[in-house]
PDB file of C-alpha atoms and ligand atoms in Angstrom:
ATOM      1  CA  MET A  29      17.530  -6.178 -23.489  1.00  0.00           C
ATOM      2  CA  LYS A  30      16.938  -2.682 -22.867  1.00  0.00           C
ATOM      3  CA  LYS A  31      13.884  -1.948 -20.721  1.00  0.00           C
ATOM      4  CA  LYS A  32      11.692   1.274 -20.004  1.00  0.00           C
ATOM      5  CA  GLY A  33      11.533   2.332 -16.318  1.00  0.00           C
ATOM      6  CA  PHE A  34       8.159   2.606 -14.747  1.00  0.00           C
ATOM      7  CA  ILE A  35       6.570   4.267 -11.555  1.00  0.00           C
ATOM      8  CA  ILE A  36       5.299   1.972  -8.662  1.00  0.00           C
ATOM      9  CA  THR A  37       3.221   3.529  -6.016  1.00  0.00           C
ATOM     10  CA  ILE A  38       2.691   1.828  -2.573  1.00  0.00           C
ATOM     11  CA  ALA A  39       0.078   3.091  -0.244  1.00  0.00           C
ATOM     12  CA  ALA A  40      -1.329   1.979   3.102  1.00  0.00           C
ATOM     13  CA  PRO A  41      -3.239   3.350   5.947  1.00  0.00           C
ATOM     14  CA  SER A  42      -0.770   4.564   8.776  1.00  0.00           C
ATOM     15  CA  GLY A  43       0.133   1.535  10.715  1.00  0.00           C
ATOM     16  CA  GLY A  44      -0.289  -0.736   7.658  1.00  0.00           C
ATOM     17  CA  GLY A  45       3.293  -1.967   7.951  1.00  0.00           C
ATOM     18  CA  LYS A  46       4.171  -0.292   4.591  1.00  0.00           C
ATOM     19  CA  SER A  47       7.692   1.032   5.492  1.00  0.00           C
ATOM     20  CA  THR A  48       8.930  -2.360   6.829  1.00  0.00           C
ATOM     21  CA  ILE A  49       7.510  -4.062   3.585  1.00  0.00           C
ATOM     22  CA  LEU A  50       9.048  -1.510   1.380  1.00  0.00           C
ATOM     23  CA  ASN A  51      12.466  -1.604   2.981  1.00  0.00           C
ATOM     24  CA  LYS A  52      12.774  -5.395   2.862  1.00  0.00           C
ATOM     25  CA  ALA A  53      11.378  -5.533  -0.711  1.00  0.00           C
ATOM     26  CA  LEU A  54      13.950  -2.967  -1.964  1.00  0.00           C
ATOM     27  CA  THR A  55      16.885  -5.075  -0.651  1.00  0.00           C
ATOM     28  CA  LYS A  56      15.802  -7.779  -3.220  1.00  0.00           C
ATOM     29  CA  LEU A  57      15.132  -5.173  -6.076  1.00  0.00           C
ATOM     30  CA  PRO A  58      18.185  -3.229  -6.830  1.00  0.00           C
ATOM     31  CA  GLN A  59      16.733  -1.991 -10.115  1.00  0.00           C
ATOM     32  CA  VAL A  60      13.915  -0.296  -8.127  1.00  0.00           C
ATOM     33  CA  LYS A  61      14.807   3.219  -6.474  1.00  0.00           C
ATOM     34  CA  TYR A  62      12.955   4.738  -3.562  1.00  0.00           C
ATOM     35  CA  SER A  63      11.789   8.387  -4.213  1.00  0.00           C
ATOM     36  CA  ILE A  64      12.260  10.239  -0.915  1.00  0.00           C
ATOM     37  CA  SER A  65       9.404  12.736  -0.528  1.00  0.00           C
ATOM     38  CA  TYR A  66       9.562  16.322   0.677  1.00  0.00           C
ATOM     39  CA  THR A  67       7.279  17.128   3.703  1.00  0.00           C
ATOM     40  CA  THR A  68       6.643  19.922   6.040  1.00  0.00           C
ATOM     41  CA  ARG A  69       5.770  17.670   8.929  1.00  0.00           C
ATOM     42  CA  LEU A  70       8.133  17.255  11.745  1.00  0.00           C
ATOM     43  CA  PRO A  71      10.416  14.120  11.999  1.00  0.00           C
ATOM     44  CA  ARG A  72       8.860  11.278  13.965  1.00  0.00           C
ATOM     45  CA  GLY A  73      10.724   8.824  16.079  1.00  0.00           C
ATOM     46  CA  ASP A  74      14.215   8.261  14.722  1.00  0.00           C
ATOM     47  CA  GLU A  75      13.451   9.528  11.081  1.00  0.00           C
ATOM     48  CA  LYS A  76      16.275  11.258   9.424  1.00  0.00           C
ATOM     49  CA  ASP A  77      16.401  14.049   6.984  1.00  0.00           C
ATOM     50  CA  GLY A  78      17.369  12.935   3.560  1.00  0.00           C
ATOM     51  CA  VAL A  79      16.678   9.181   4.575  1.00  0.00           C
ATOM     52  CA  ASP A  80      12.964   8.916   5.407  1.00  0.00           C
ATOM     53  CA  TYR A  81      11.946  12.511   4.087  1.00  0.00           C
ATOM     54  CA  TYR A  82      13.489  15.780   3.161  1.00  0.00           C
ATOM     55  CA  PHE A  83      12.014  17.716   5.972  1.00  0.00           C
ATOM     56  CA  VAL A  84      11.388  21.324   4.746  1.00  0.00           C
ATOM     57  CA  THR A  85       9.601  24.491   6.014  1.00  0.00           C
ATOM     58  CA  GLU A  86       6.281  25.314   4.646  1.00  0.00           C
ATOM     59  CA  ASP A  87       7.873  28.352   3.020  1.00  0.00           C
ATOM     60  CA  GLU A  88      10.448  26.224   1.326  1.00  0.00           C
ATOM     61  CA  PHE A  89       7.726  23.684   0.225  1.00  0.00           C
ATOM     62  CA  LEU A  90       5.434  26.296  -1.339  1.00  0.00           C
ATOM     63  CA  GLN A  91       8.330  27.877  -3.136  1.00  0.00           C
ATOM     64  CA  LYS A  92       9.189  24.640  -4.750  1.00  0.00           C
ATOM     65  CA  LYS A  93       5.488  24.040  -5.545  1.00  0.00           C
ATOM     66  CA  ARG A  94       5.532  27.391  -7.480  1.00  0.00           C
ATOM     67  CA  ASP A  95       8.702  26.423  -9.187  1.00  0.00           C
ATOM     68  CA  GLY A  96       7.188  23.362 -10.682  1.00  0.00           C
ATOM     69  CA  PHE A  97       9.568  21.108  -8.814  1.00  0.00           C
ATOM     70  CA  PHE A  98       7.140  18.567  -7.856  1.00  0.00           C
ATOM     71  CA  LEU A  99       5.756  15.717  -9.943  1.00  0.00           C
ATOM     72  CA  GLU A 100       2.740  15.646  -7.527  1.00  0.00           C
ATOM     73  CA  PHE A 101       2.008  17.044  -4.039  1.00  0.00           C
ATOM     74  CA  ALA A 102      -0.765  16.846  -1.631  1.00  0.00           C
ATOM     75  CA  GLN A 103      -1.823  17.925   1.883  1.00  0.00           C
ATOM     76  CA  VAL A 104      -2.108  14.985   4.079  1.00  0.00           C
ATOM     77  CA  HIS A 105      -2.937  14.931   7.875  1.00  0.00           C
ATOM     78  CA  GLY A 106      -2.533  18.809   7.765  1.00  0.00           C
ATOM     79  CA  SER A 107       1.061  18.750   6.232  1.00  0.00           C
ATOM     80  CA  TRP A 108       2.549  19.064   2.778  1.00  0.00           C
ATOM     81  CA  TYR A 109       4.100  16.110   1.048  1.00  0.00           C
ATOM     82  CA  GLY A 110       5.405  16.088  -2.605  1.00  0.00           C
ATOM     83  CA  THR A 111       7.704  14.056  -4.857  1.00  0.00           C
ATOM     84  CA  SER A 112      10.659  15.551  -6.855  1.00  0.00           C
ATOM     85  CA  LYS A 113       9.890  15.535 -10.635  1.00  0.00           C
ATOM     86  CA  GLU A 114      13.734  15.647 -11.516  1.00  0.00           C
ATOM     87  CA  TYR A 115      14.520  12.589  -9.312  1.00  0.00           C
ATOM     88  CA  VAL A 116      11.876  10.409 -10.793  1.00  0.00           C
ATOM     89  CA  GLN A 117      12.655  11.361 -14.504  1.00  0.00           C
ATOM     90  CA  GLY A 118      16.463  10.637 -13.772  1.00  0.00           C
ATOM     91  CA  VAL A 119      15.549   7.137 -12.477  1.00  0.00           C
ATOM     92  CA  LEU A 120      13.146   6.377 -15.436  1.00  0.00           C
ATOM     93  CA  GLU A 121      15.672   7.694 -18.056  1.00  0.00           C
ATOM     94  CA  SER A 122      18.405   5.391 -16.572  1.00  0.00           C
ATOM     95  CA  GLY A 123      16.086   2.230 -17.167  1.00  0.00           C
ATOM     96  CA  ASN A 124      15.403   1.726 -13.499  1.00  0.00           C
ATOM     97  CA  HIS A 125      12.098   1.912 -11.795  1.00  0.00           C
ATOM     98  CA  VAL A 126      10.802   4.281  -9.120  1.00  0.00           C
ATOM     99  CA  ILE A 127       8.810   3.395  -6.129  1.00  0.00           C
ATOM    100  CA  MET A 128       7.026   5.976  -4.055  1.00  0.00           C
ATOM    101  CA  ASP A 129       5.073   5.964  -0.990  1.00  0.00           C
ATOM    102  CA  ILE A 130       2.339   8.459  -1.819  1.00  0.00           C
ATOM    103  CA  ASP A 131      -1.294   8.884  -0.889  1.00  0.00           C
ATOM    104  CA  VAL A 132      -4.392   8.594  -3.070  1.00  0.00           C
ATOM    105  CA  GLN A 133      -4.327  12.125  -4.275  1.00  0.00           C
ATOM    106  CA  GLY A 134      -0.666  11.789  -5.397  1.00  0.00           C
ATOM    107  CA  VAL A 135      -1.489   8.569  -7.287  1.00  0.00           C
ATOM    108  CA  ALA A 136      -4.305  10.450  -9.174  1.00  0.00           C
ATOM    109  CA  GLN A 137      -2.149  13.203 -10.143  1.00  0.00           C
ATOM    110  CA  VAL A 138       0.682  11.056 -11.430  1.00  0.00           C
ATOM    111  CA  LYS A 139      -2.027   8.988 -13.608  1.00  0.00           C
ATOM    112  CA  GLN A 140      -3.301  12.248 -14.887  1.00  0.00           C
ATOM    113  CA  GLN A 141       0.026  13.059 -16.392  1.00  0.00           C
ATOM    114  CA  GLY A 142      -0.143  10.032 -18.403  1.00  0.00           C
ATOM    115  CA  ASP A 143       2.796   8.199 -16.573  1.00  0.00           C
ATOM    116  CA  ASP A 144       2.716   4.544 -16.569  1.00  0.00           C
ATOM    117  CA  ILE A 145       2.270   3.506 -13.038  1.00  0.00           C
ATOM    118  CA  VAL A 146       1.700   0.250 -11.134  1.00  0.00           C
ATOM    119  CA  SER A 147      -0.295   1.031  -7.903  1.00  0.00           C
ATOM    120  CA  ILE A 148      -0.159  -1.262  -4.735  1.00  0.00           C
ATOM    121  CA  PHE A 149      -2.303  -0.898  -1.630  1.00  0.00           C
ATOM    122  CA  VAL A 150      -1.007  -2.621   1.516  1.00  0.00           C
ATOM    123  CA  LEU A 151      -3.546  -3.486   4.271  1.00  0.00           C
ATOM    124  CA  PRO A 152      -3.472  -5.345   7.609  1.00  0.00           C
ATOM    125  CA  PRO A 153      -5.721  -8.213   7.778  1.00  0.00           C
ATOM    126  CA  ASN A 154      -8.487  -6.370   9.428  1.00  0.00           C
ATOM    127  CA  TYR A 155      -9.460  -3.047  11.194  1.00  0.00           C
ATOM    128  CA  SER A 156      -8.804  -3.947  14.779  1.00  0.00           C
ATOM    129  CA  VAL A 157      -5.208  -5.048  13.740  1.00  0.00           C
ATOM    130  CA  LEU A 158      -4.790  -1.541  12.234  1.00  0.00           C
ATOM    131  CA  GLU A 159      -5.899   0.185  15.357  1.00  0.00           C
ATOM    132  CA  ASN A 160      -3.753  -1.889  17.629  1.00  0.00           C
ATOM    133  CA  ARG A 161      -0.647  -1.291  15.484  1.00  0.00           C
ATOM    134  CA  LEU A 162      -1.310   2.480  15.514  1.00  0.00           C
ATOM    135  CA  HIS A 163      -1.450   2.498  19.362  1.00  0.00           C
ATOM    136  CA  ALA A 164       1.613   0.125  19.644  1.00  0.00           C
ATOM    137  CA  ARG A 165       3.639   2.480  17.487  1.00  0.00           C
ATOM    138  CA  ASN A 166       3.858   4.882  20.305  1.00  0.00           C
ATOM    139  CA  THR A 167       5.040   7.824  18.261  1.00  0.00           C
ATOM    140  CA  ASP A 168       1.711   9.674  18.001  1.00  0.00           C
ATOM    141  CA  CYS A 169      -0.654  11.139  20.667  1.00  0.00           C
ATOM    142  CA  ILE A 170      -4.173   9.882  21.024  1.00  0.00           C
ATOM    143  CA  ALA A 171      -5.601  12.707  18.955  1.00  0.00           C
ATOM    144  CA  GLN A 172      -3.111  12.066  16.103  1.00  0.00           C
ATOM    145  CA  ILE A 173      -4.046   8.291  16.218  1.00  0.00           C
ATOM    146  CA  GLU A 174      -7.672   9.075  16.037  1.00  0.00           C
ATOM    147  CA  GLN A 175      -7.080  11.500  13.117  1.00  0.00           C
ATOM    148  CA  ARG A 176      -5.001   8.684  11.423  1.00  0.00           C
ATOM    149  CA  LEU A 177      -7.713   6.325  11.821  1.00  0.00           C
ATOM    150  CA  ILE A 178     -10.228   8.802  10.222  1.00  0.00           C
ATOM    151  CA  ASN A 179      -7.964   9.387   7.324  1.00  0.00           C
ATOM    152  CA  SER A 180      -7.418   5.523   6.971  1.00  0.00           C
ATOM    153  CA  LYS A 181     -10.913   5.090   6.449  1.00  0.00           C
ATOM    154  CA  LYS A 182     -11.000   7.649   3.536  1.00  0.00           C
ATOM    155  CA  GLU A 183      -7.991   5.980   2.049  1.00  0.00           C
ATOM    156  CA  ILE A 184      -9.428   2.523   2.308  1.00  0.00           C
ATOM    157  CA  ASP A 185     -12.525   3.807   0.533  1.00  0.00           C
ATOM    158  CA  GLN A 186     -10.323   4.395  -2.489  1.00  0.00           C
ATOM    159  CA  LEU A 187      -9.086   0.944  -2.849  1.00  0.00           C
ATOM    160  CA  ASN A 188     -10.794   0.240  -5.993  1.00  0.00           C
ATOM    161  CA  GLU A 189      -8.546   2.859  -7.649  1.00  0.00           C
ATOM    162  CA  TYR A 190      -5.438   0.499  -7.039  1.00  0.00           C
ATOM    163  CA  ASP A 191      -4.063  -2.299  -9.281  1.00  0.00           C
ATOM    164  CA  TYR A 192      -3.013  -4.586  -6.586  1.00  0.00           C
ATOM    165  CA  LEU A 193      -3.934  -5.430  -2.986  1.00  0.00           C
ATOM    166  CA  VAL A 194      -1.318  -6.920  -0.596  1.00  0.00           C
ATOM    167  CA  ILE A 195      -2.619  -8.139   2.880  1.00  0.00           C
ATOM    168  CA  ASN A 196       0.087  -7.792   5.485  1.00  0.00           C
ATOM    169  CA  ASP A 197      -0.835 -10.640   7.711  1.00  0.00           C
ATOM    170  CA  ASP A 198       2.630 -12.438   7.462  1.00  0.00           C
ATOM    171  CA  LEU A 199       5.516 -10.043   6.877  1.00  0.00           C
ATOM    172  CA  ASP A 200       7.687 -12.110   4.675  1.00  0.00           C
ATOM    173  CA  LYS A 201       4.792 -13.237   2.454  1.00  0.00           C
ATOM    174  CA  ALA A 202       3.766  -9.657   1.946  1.00  0.00           C
ATOM    175  CA  VAL A 203       7.328  -8.722   0.988  1.00  0.00           C
ATOM    176  CA  GLU A 204       7.410 -11.640  -1.458  1.00  0.00           C
ATOM    177  CA  CYS A 205       4.224 -10.609  -2.882  1.00  0.00           C
ATOM    178  CA  VAL A 206       5.369  -6.966  -3.551  1.00  0.00           C
ATOM    179  CA  VAL A 207       8.503  -8.535  -5.017  1.00  0.00           C
ATOM    180  CA  SER A 208       6.575 -10.674  -7.322  1.00  0.00           C
ATOM    181  CA  ILE A 209       4.121  -7.949  -8.501  1.00  0.00           C
ATOM    182  CA  ILE A 210       7.085  -5.757  -9.471  1.00  0.00           C
ATOM    183  CA  THR A 211       8.869  -8.677 -11.214  1.00  0.00           C
ATOM    184  CA  VAL A 212       5.698  -9.613 -13.213  1.00  0.00           C
ATOM    185  CA  GLU A 213       5.257  -5.956 -14.216  1.00  0.00           C
ATOM    186  CA  GLU A 214       8.774  -5.664 -15.340  1.00  0.00           C
ATOM    187  CA  ASN A 215       8.199  -8.604 -17.737  1.00  0.00           C
ATOM    188  CA  ARG A 216       5.330  -7.122 -19.633  1.00  0.00           C
ATOM    189  CA  VAL A 217       6.208  -6.886 -23.473  1.00  0.00           C
ATOM    190  CA  LYS A 218       5.457  -3.212 -23.372  1.00  0.00           C
ATOM    191  CA  ARG A 219       8.381  -2.657 -20.758  1.00  0.00           C
ATOM    192  CA  TYR A 220      11.083  -3.791 -23.336  1.00  0.00           C
ATOM    193  CA  VAL A 221      12.488  -1.232 -25.906  1.00  0.00           C
ATOM    194  CA  ASP A 222      12.345  -2.890 -29.386  1.00  0.00           C
ATOM    195  CA  PRO A 223      12.448  -6.480 -28.249  1.00  0.00           C
ATOM    196  CA  ILE A 224      12.238  -8.158 -31.587  1.00  0.00           C
ATOM    197  CA  GLU A 225      14.951  -5.955 -33.109  1.00  0.00           C
ATOM    198  CA  GLU A 226      17.189  -6.538 -30.154  1.00  0.00           C
ATOM    199  CA  PHE A 227      16.522 -10.306 -30.362  1.00  0.00           C
ATOM    200  CA  TYR A 228      17.745 -10.626 -34.073  1.00  0.00           C
ATOM    201  CA  LYS A 229      20.611  -8.259 -33.563  1.00  0.00           C
ATOM    202  CA  ASN A 230      23.125 -10.661 -31.907  1.00  0.00           C
TER     203      ASN A 230
HETATM  204  P1  LIG B  12       3.557   9.694   7.201  1.00  0.00           P
HETATM  205  O1  LIG B  12       3.425  11.242   7.746  1.00  0.00           O
HETATM  206  O2  LIG B  12       2.738   8.739   8.030  1.00  0.00           O
HETATM  207  O3  LIG B  12       4.919   9.369   6.843  1.00  0.00           O
HETATM  208  O4  LIG B  12       2.606   9.828   5.747  1.00  0.00           O
HETATM  209  C1  LIG B  12       1.453  10.207   5.688  1.00  0.00           C
HETATM  210  C2  LIG B  12       0.669   9.984   4.355  1.00  0.00           C
HETATM  211  O5  LIG B  12       1.375  10.927   3.350  1.00  0.00           O
HETATM  212  C3  LIG B  12       0.886   8.652   3.826  1.00  0.00           C
HETATM  213  O6  LIG B  12      -0.350   8.230   3.285  1.00  0.00           O
HETATM  214  C4  LIG B  12       1.943   8.671   2.713  1.00  0.00           C
HETATM  215  O7  LIG B  12       1.566   7.726   1.750  1.00  0.00           O
HETATM  216  C5  LIG B  12       1.684  10.103   2.173  1.00  0.00           C
HETATM  217  N1  LIG B  12       2.823  10.712   1.555  1.00  0.00           N
HETATM  218  C6  LIG B  12       4.129  10.619   1.929  1.00  0.00           C
HETATM  219  N2  LIG B  12       4.873  11.232   0.953  1.00  0.00           N
HETATM  220  C7  LIG B  12       4.100  11.583  -0.034  1.00  0.00           C
HETATM  221  C8  LIG B  12       4.172  12.299  -1.223  1.00  0.00           C
HETATM  222  O8  LIG B  12       5.303  12.764  -1.669  1.00  0.00           O
HETATM  223  N3  LIG B  12       3.190  12.789  -1.913  1.00  0.00           N
HETATM  224  C9  LIG B  12       1.813  12.417  -1.568  1.00  0.00           C
HETATM  225  N4  LIG B  12       0.888  12.610  -2.373  1.00  0.00           N
HETATM  226  N5  LIG B  12       1.723  11.638  -0.423  1.00  0.00           N
HETATM  227  C10 LIG B  12       2.661  11.440   0.285  1.00  0.00           C
END
C-alpha cells in the first residue's frame, strides 16, 4: 500500500552519541533518507563535505537564506546551520521519510510550517557521562567543550517539546529503540494513502 513520507528529527546534546546511533539505525531503515545540513562551521575531525555537512561560507549561507532555500535554519554555537527545502520535499514526495539532525529551534520552525514530524531526543544516562564523552572526543578545545556543555543544558531544558526520549546507555539498545520508534510511526493509519480503497482494489 502507498504510504505518505514524514519527517523525523533527532536531537541530542553534543557528545550524546547521536551520530553513531543515527548511522547504525539508517543501515536498518532503507526507506529513511538522511538530510545533510548546510553549515558555516569548519569541518571537525575527519568530517567530509557532502557527507557530514555541506560546508559553506557565511556569504553563501546568507545568500541561500535570502533565496528561500532552507526549510529551517538556525544559529547554533555561533555558526549557521540549515536544511535544504528541495531535498526534504523530494524525499517526502517519493514516499520515503527524511531524518534530520537539527536543534530545537529547527524543530520548532518545521512544526510551525505544519509538517508532520516525529521528534526524538537522545540523552546519555546522566550528566557526568555527557561531560566525559565530550572530553574524550578530543576534537574540541576546552573553551569549546565548556560552550557545548552550556548549550547542552539549554537543549535539555527543551526536552518536553519532543515526542520520544532515547537513553543512550547501551548503543545497540538505543539503535533498536530508534528503529522501533520509526517503524511504529510508519504504521499509523494516517501514514497510508487511501488504505481502504487500496485494500478492496485487488
Ligand atoms: P555540530 O556542530 O556538533 O555538528 O552540531 C551542532 C548543533 O547543530 C547540533 O545540535 C545539531 O543538531 C544542530 N544542527 C545541525 N544541522 C542543523 C540544521 O540543519 N538545522 C538546525 N536547526 N540545527 C542543526
